[in-house]
PDB file of C-alpha atoms in Angstrom:
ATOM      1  CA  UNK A 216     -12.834 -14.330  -6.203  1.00  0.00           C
ATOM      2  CA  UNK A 217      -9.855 -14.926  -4.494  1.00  0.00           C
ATOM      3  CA  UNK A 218      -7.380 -12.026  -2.888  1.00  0.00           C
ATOM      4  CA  UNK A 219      -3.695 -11.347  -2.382  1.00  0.00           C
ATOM      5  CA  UNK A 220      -2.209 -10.262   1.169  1.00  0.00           C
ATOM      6  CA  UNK A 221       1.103  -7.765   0.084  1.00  0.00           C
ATOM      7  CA  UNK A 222       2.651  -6.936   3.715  1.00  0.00           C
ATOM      8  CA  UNK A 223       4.726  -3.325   2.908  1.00  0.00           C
ATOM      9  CA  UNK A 224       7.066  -2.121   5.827  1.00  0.00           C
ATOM     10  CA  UNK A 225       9.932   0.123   6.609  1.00  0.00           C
ATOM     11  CA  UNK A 226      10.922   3.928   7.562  1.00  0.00           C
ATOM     12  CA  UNK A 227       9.726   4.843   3.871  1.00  0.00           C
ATOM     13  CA  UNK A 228       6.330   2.114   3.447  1.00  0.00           C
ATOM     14  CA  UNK A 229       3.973   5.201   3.882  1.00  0.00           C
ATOM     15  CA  UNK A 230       5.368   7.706   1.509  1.00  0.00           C
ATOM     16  CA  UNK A 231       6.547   4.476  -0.922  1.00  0.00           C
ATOM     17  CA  UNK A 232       2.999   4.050  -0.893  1.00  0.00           C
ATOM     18  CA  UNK A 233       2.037   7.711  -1.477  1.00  0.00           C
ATOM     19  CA  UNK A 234       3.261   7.565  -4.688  1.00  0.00           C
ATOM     20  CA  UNK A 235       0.791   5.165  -6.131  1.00  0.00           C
ATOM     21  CA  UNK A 236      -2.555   6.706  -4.859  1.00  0.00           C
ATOM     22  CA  UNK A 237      -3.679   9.576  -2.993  1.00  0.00           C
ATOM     23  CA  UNK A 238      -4.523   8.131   0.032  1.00  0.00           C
ATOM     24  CA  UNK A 239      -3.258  10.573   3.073  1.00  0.00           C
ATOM     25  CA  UNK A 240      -0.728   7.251   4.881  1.00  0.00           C
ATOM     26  CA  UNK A 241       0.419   9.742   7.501  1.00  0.00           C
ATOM     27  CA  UNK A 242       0.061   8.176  11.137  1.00  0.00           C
ATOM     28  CA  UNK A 243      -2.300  11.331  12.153  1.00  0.00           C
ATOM     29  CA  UNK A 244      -5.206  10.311   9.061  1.00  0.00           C
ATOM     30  CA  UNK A 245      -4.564   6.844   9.401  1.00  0.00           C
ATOM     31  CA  UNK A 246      -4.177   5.588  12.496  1.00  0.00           C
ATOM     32  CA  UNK A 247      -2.211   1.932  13.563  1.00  0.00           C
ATOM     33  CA  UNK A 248      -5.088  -0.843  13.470  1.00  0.00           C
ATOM     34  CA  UNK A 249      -7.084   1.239  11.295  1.00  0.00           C
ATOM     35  CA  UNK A 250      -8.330  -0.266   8.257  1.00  0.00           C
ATOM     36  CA  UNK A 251      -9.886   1.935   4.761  1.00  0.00           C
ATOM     37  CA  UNK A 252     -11.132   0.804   1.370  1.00  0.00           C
ATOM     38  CA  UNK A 253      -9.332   2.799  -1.641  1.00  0.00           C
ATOM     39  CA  UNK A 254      -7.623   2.314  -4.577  1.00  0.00           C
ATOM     40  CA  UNK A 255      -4.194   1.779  -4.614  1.00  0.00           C
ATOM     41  CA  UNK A 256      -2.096   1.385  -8.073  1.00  0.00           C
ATOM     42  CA  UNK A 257      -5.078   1.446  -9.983  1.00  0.00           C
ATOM     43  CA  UNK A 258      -6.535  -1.352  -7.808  1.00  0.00           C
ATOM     44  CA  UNK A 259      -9.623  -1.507  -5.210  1.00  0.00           C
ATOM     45  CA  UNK A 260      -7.661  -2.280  -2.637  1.00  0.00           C
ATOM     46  CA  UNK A 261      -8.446  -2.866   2.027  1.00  0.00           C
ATOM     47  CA  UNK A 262      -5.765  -1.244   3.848  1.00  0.00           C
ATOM     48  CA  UNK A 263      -5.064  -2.233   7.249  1.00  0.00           C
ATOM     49  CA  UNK A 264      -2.390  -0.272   9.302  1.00  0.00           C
ATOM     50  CA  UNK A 265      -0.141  -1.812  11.486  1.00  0.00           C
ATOM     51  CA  UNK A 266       2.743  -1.089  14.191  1.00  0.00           C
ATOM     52  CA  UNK A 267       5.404  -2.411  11.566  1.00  0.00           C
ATOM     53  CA  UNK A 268       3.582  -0.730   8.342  1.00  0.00           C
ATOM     54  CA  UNK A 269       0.913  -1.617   5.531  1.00  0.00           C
ATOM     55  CA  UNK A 270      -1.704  -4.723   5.096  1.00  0.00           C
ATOM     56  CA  UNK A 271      -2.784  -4.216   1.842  1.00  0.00           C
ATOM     57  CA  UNK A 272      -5.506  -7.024   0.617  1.00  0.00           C
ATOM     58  CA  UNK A 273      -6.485  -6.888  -3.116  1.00  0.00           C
ATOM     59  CA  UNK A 274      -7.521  -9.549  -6.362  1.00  0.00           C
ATOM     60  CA  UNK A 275      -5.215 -12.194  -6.680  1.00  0.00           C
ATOM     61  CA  UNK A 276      -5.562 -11.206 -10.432  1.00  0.00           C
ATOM     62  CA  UNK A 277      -3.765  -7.768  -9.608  1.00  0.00           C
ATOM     63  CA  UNK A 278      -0.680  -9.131  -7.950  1.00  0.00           C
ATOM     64  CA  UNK A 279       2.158  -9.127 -10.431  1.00  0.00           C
ATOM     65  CA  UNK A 280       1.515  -5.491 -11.471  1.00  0.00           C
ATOM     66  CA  UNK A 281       0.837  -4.033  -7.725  1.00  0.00           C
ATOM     67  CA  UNK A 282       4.256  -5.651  -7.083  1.00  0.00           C
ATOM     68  CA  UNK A 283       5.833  -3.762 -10.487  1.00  0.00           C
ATOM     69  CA  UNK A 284       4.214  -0.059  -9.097  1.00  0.00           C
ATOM     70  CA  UNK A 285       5.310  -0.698  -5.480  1.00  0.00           C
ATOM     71  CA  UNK A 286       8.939  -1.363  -6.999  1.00  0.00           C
ATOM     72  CA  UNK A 287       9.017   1.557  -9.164  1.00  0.00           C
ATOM     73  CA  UNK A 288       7.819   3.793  -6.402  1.00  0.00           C
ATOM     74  CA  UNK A 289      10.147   2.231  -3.987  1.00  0.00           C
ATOM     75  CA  UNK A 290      12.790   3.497  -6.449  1.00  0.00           C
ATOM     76  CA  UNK A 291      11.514   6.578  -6.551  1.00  0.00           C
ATOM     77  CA  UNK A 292      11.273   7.270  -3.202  1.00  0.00           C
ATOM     78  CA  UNK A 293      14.788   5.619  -2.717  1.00  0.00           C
ATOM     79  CA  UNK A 294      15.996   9.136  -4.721  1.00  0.00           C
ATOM     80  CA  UNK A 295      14.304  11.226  -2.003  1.00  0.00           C
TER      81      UNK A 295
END
């Protein structure tokens, strides 16, 4: 088993996020250098927070479509 290491960052990485799972990404659930185990666009995913944003380690197998949901929710979030 191998894994993929997706780095997501910016003002809008936690509510970009948000919109693939239900994980609570707000700074007061989820503190910086805390890490969690959930899925994430359908994917088992471990979540690491850092000062600049999201860790989010996953299967390798998984990449291509995490990186299609993280774009369409980027765009969605983009309207907000």
């Amino acid at each position: 088993e191998a894994w993929a290491w997706l780095r997501v960052t910016g003002p809008t990485a936690g509510a970009t996020l948000s919109q693939i799972t239900t994980f609570d990404f707000r700074e007061s659930a989820f503190d910086i250098n805390a890490i969690a185990q959930t899925r994430v666009a359908h994917q088992d995913m471990v979540l690491c927070r850092t000062e600049t944003g999201f860790d989010l380690l996953f299967d390798i197998a998984a990449t291509a479509q995490v990186v299609r949901d993280l774009d369409a929710a980027r765009k969605l979030e983009d309207r907000h």
